[in-house]
CSV table of C-alpha atoms and ligand atoms in Angstrom, one decimal:
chain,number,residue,atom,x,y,z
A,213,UNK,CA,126.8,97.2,89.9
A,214,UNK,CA,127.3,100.7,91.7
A,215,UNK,CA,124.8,101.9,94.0
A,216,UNK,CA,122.1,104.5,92.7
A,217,UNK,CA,120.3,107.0,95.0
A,218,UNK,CA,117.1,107.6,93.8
A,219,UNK,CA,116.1,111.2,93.5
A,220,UNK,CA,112.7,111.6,96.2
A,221,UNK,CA,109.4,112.3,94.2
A,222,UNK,CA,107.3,111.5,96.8
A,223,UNK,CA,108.6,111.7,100.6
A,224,UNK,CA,108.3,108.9,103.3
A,225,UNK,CA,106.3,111.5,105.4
A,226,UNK,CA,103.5,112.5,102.0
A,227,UNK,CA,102.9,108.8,101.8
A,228,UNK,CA,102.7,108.5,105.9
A,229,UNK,CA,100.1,111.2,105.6
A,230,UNK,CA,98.5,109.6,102.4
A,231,UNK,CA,98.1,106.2,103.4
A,232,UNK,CA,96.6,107.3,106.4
A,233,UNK,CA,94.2,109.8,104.9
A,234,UNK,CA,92.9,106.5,102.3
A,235,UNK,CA,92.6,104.5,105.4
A,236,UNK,CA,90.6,106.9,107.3
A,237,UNK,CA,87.8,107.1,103.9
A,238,UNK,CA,88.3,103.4,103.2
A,239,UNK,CA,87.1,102.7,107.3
A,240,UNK,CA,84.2,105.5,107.1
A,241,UNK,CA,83.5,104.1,103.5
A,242,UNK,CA,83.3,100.4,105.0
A,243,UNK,CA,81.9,101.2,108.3
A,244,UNK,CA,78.8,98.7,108.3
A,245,UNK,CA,81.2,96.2,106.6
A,246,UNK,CA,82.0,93.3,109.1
A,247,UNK,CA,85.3,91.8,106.9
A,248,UNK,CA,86.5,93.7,104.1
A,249,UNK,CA,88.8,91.6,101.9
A,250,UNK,CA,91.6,93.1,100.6
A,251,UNK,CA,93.6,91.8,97.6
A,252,UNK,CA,96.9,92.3,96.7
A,253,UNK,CA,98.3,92.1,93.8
A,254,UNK,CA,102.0,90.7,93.9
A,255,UNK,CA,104.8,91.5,93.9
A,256,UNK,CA,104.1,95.2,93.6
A,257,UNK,CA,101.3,95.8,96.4
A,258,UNK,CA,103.3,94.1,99.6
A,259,UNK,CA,104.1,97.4,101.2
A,260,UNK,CA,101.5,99.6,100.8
A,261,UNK,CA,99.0,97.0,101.1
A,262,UNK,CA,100.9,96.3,104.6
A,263,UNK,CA,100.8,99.6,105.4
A,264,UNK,CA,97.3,100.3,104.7
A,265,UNK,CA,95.9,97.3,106.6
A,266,UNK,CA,97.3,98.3,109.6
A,267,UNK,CA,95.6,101.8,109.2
A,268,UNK,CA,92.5,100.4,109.2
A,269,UNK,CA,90.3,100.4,111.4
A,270,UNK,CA,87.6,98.4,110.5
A,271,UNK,CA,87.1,94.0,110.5
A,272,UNK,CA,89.6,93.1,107.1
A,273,UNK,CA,90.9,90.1,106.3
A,274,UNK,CA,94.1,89.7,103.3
A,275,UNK,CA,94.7,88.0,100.2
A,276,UNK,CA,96.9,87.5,97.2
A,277,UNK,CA,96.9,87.6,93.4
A,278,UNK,CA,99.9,87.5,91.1
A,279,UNK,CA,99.3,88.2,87.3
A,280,UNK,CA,101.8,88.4,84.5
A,281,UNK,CA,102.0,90.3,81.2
A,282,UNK,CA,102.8,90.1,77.9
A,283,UNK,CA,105.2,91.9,75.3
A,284,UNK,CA,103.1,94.6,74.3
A,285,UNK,CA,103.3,93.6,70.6
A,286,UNK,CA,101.1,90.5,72.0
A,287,UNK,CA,98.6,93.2,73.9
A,288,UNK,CA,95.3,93.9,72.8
A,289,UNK,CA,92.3,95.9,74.0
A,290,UNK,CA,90.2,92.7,74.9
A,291,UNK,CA,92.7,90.7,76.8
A,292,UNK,CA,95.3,93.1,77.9
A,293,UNK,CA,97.7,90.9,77.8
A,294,UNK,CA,97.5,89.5,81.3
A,295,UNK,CA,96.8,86.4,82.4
A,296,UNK,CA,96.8,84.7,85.9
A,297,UNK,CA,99.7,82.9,87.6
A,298,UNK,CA,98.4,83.1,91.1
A,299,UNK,CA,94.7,83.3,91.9
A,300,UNK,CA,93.0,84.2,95.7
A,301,UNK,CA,92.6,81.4,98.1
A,302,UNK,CA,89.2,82.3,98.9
A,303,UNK,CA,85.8,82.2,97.2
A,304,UNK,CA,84.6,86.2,96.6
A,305,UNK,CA,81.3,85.2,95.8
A,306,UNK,CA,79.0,88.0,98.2
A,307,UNK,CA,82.0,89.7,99.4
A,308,UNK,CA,83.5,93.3,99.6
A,309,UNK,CA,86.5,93.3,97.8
A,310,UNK,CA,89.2,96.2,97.8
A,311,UNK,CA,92.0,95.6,95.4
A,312,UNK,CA,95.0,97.3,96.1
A,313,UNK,CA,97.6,98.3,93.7
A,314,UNK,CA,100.9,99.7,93.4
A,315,UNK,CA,100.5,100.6,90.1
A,316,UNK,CA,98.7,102.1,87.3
A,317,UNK,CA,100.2,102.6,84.3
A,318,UNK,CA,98.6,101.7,80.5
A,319,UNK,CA,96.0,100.2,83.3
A,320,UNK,CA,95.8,96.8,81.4
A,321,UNK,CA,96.6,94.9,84.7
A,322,UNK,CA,93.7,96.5,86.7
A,323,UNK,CA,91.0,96.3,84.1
A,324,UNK,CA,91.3,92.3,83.3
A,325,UNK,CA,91.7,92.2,87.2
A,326,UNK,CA,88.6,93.8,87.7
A,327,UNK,CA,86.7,91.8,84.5
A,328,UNK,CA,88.1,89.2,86.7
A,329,UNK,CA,86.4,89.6,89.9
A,330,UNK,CA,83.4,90.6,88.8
A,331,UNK,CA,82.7,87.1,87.3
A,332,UNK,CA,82.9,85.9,90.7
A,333,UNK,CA,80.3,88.1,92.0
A,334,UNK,CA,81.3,90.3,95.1
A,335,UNK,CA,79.1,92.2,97.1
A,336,UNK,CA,81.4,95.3,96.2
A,337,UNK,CA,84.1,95.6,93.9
A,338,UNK,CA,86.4,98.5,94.5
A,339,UNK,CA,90.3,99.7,94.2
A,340,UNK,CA,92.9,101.8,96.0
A,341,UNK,CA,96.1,102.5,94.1
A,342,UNK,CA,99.1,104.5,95.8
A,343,UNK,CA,100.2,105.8,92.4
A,344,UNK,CA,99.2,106.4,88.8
A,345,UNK,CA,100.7,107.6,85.4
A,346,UNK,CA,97.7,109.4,83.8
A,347,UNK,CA,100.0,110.1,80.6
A,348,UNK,CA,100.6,106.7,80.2
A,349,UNK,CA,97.0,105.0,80.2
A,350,UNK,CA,95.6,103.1,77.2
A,351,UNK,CA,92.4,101.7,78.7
A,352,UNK,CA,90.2,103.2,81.4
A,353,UNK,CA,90.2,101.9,84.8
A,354,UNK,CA,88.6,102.5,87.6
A,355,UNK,CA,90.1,104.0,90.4
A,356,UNK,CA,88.3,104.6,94.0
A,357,UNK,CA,90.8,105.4,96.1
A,358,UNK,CA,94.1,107.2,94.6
A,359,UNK,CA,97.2,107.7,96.2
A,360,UNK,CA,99.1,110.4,93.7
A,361,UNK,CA,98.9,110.8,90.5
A,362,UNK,CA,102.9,111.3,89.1
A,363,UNK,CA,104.4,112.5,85.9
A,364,UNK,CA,105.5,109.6,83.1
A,365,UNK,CA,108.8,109.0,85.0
A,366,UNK,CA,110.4,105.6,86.3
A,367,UNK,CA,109.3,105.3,89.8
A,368,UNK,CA,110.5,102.6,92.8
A,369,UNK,CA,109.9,102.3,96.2
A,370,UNK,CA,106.9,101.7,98.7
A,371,UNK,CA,107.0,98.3,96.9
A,372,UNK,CA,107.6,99.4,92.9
A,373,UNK,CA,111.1,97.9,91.6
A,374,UNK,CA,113.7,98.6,88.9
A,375,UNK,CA,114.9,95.1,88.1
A,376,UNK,CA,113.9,93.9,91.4
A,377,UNK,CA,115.7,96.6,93.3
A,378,UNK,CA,114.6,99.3,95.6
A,379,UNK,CA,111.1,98.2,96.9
A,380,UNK,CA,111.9,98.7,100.1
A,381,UNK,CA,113.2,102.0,99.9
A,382,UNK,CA,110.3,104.0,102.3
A,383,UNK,CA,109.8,106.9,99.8
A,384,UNK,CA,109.1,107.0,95.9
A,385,UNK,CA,111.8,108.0,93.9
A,386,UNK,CA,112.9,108.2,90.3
A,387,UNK,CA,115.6,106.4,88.7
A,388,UNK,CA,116.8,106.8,84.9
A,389,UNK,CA,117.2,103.3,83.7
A,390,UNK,CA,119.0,104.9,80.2
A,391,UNK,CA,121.8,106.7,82.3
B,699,LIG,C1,103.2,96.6,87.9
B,699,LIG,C2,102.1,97.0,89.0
B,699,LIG,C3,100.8,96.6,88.3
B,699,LIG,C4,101.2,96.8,86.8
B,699,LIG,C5,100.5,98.0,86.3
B,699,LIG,O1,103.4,95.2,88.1
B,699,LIG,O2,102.3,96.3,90.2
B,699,LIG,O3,100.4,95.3,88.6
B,699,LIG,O4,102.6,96.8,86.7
B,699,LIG,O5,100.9,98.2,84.9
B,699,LIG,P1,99.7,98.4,83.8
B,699,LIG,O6,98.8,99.5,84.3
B,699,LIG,O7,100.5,98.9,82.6
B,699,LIG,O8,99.1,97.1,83.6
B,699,LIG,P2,104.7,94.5,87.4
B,699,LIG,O9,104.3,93.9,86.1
B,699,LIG,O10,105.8,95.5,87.3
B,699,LIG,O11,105.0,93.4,88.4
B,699,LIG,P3,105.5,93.5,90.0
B,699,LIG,O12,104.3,94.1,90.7
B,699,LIG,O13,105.8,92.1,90.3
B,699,LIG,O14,106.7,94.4,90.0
């Protein structure tokens, strides 16, 4: 397979500067908060939720979710066609929670994750996502903490893949799967 380059969208130095902005609102935010838990959401979230942690400067603690989806011809508005194939190791149950999410696109994946959550009743229940496609959303989710808003274009890096490839790369950049 030859190599791609992907063009830069977003620069390693904007999303220096950006996570560090979210982590200086998230630690005023959370100031009287003595463990904040924050949840990943795998496989997608393991850099910037890295990243992020580390710029905090408040009591946090980490943990993991992995979810799956559907085809979208099995989607529909009431179960968005996710459904759980790894859940947290620890009971949220009076908790403040921060999800953190690579992500947003038709926003399926964060709304059951939050209906999902909520069941367990935190103490707080928010989210912090480094991107979203606002062209591409089907069902409103919420969003407390945003990263960058981009154009409907295929995006990897900081953690976001193309067949697996190029999460690593420390800046977000488009590639044209059709070319
Ligand atoms: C991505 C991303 C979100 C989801 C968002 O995960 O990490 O979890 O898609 O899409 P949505 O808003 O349309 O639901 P993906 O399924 O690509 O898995 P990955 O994180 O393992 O790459």
């Amino acid at each position: 397979m030859s190599e791609i380059t992907p063009e830069v969208l977003i620069s390693e130095q904007k999303i220096q500067k950006k996570v560090a902005d979210l982590a200086a609102r998230i630690s005023a935010d959370y100031a009287d908060c003595d463990d904040l838990l924050l949840v990943g959401i795998l496989k997608g979230s393991f850099i910037f939720l890295s990243d992020l942690s580390r710029a905090l400067t408040i009591p946090r603690s980490v943990d993991f979710m992995a979810l799956s989806t559907y085809g979208e011809s099995e989607r529909t508005q009431t179960d968005g066609a996710v459904r759980m194939i790894m859940d947290l190791r620890r009971n949220i149950t009076g908790k403040h929670v921060l999800v953190v999410e690579d992500i947003v696109d038709t926003g399926y994946t964060l709304s059951y994750l939050l209906r999902n959550l909520a069941a367990r009743q935190p103490a707080s229940l928010k989210t912090c996502v480094l991107v979203e496609k606002p062209e591409r959303r089907e069902v409103f989710t919420q969003i407390d903490y945003l990263g960058f808003s981009i154009p409907d274009v295929w995006v990897v890096g900081c953690g976001l893949d193309w067949a697996e490839r190029f999460r690593t790369l420390p800046y977000i950049g488009v590639v044209h799967p059709e070319a």
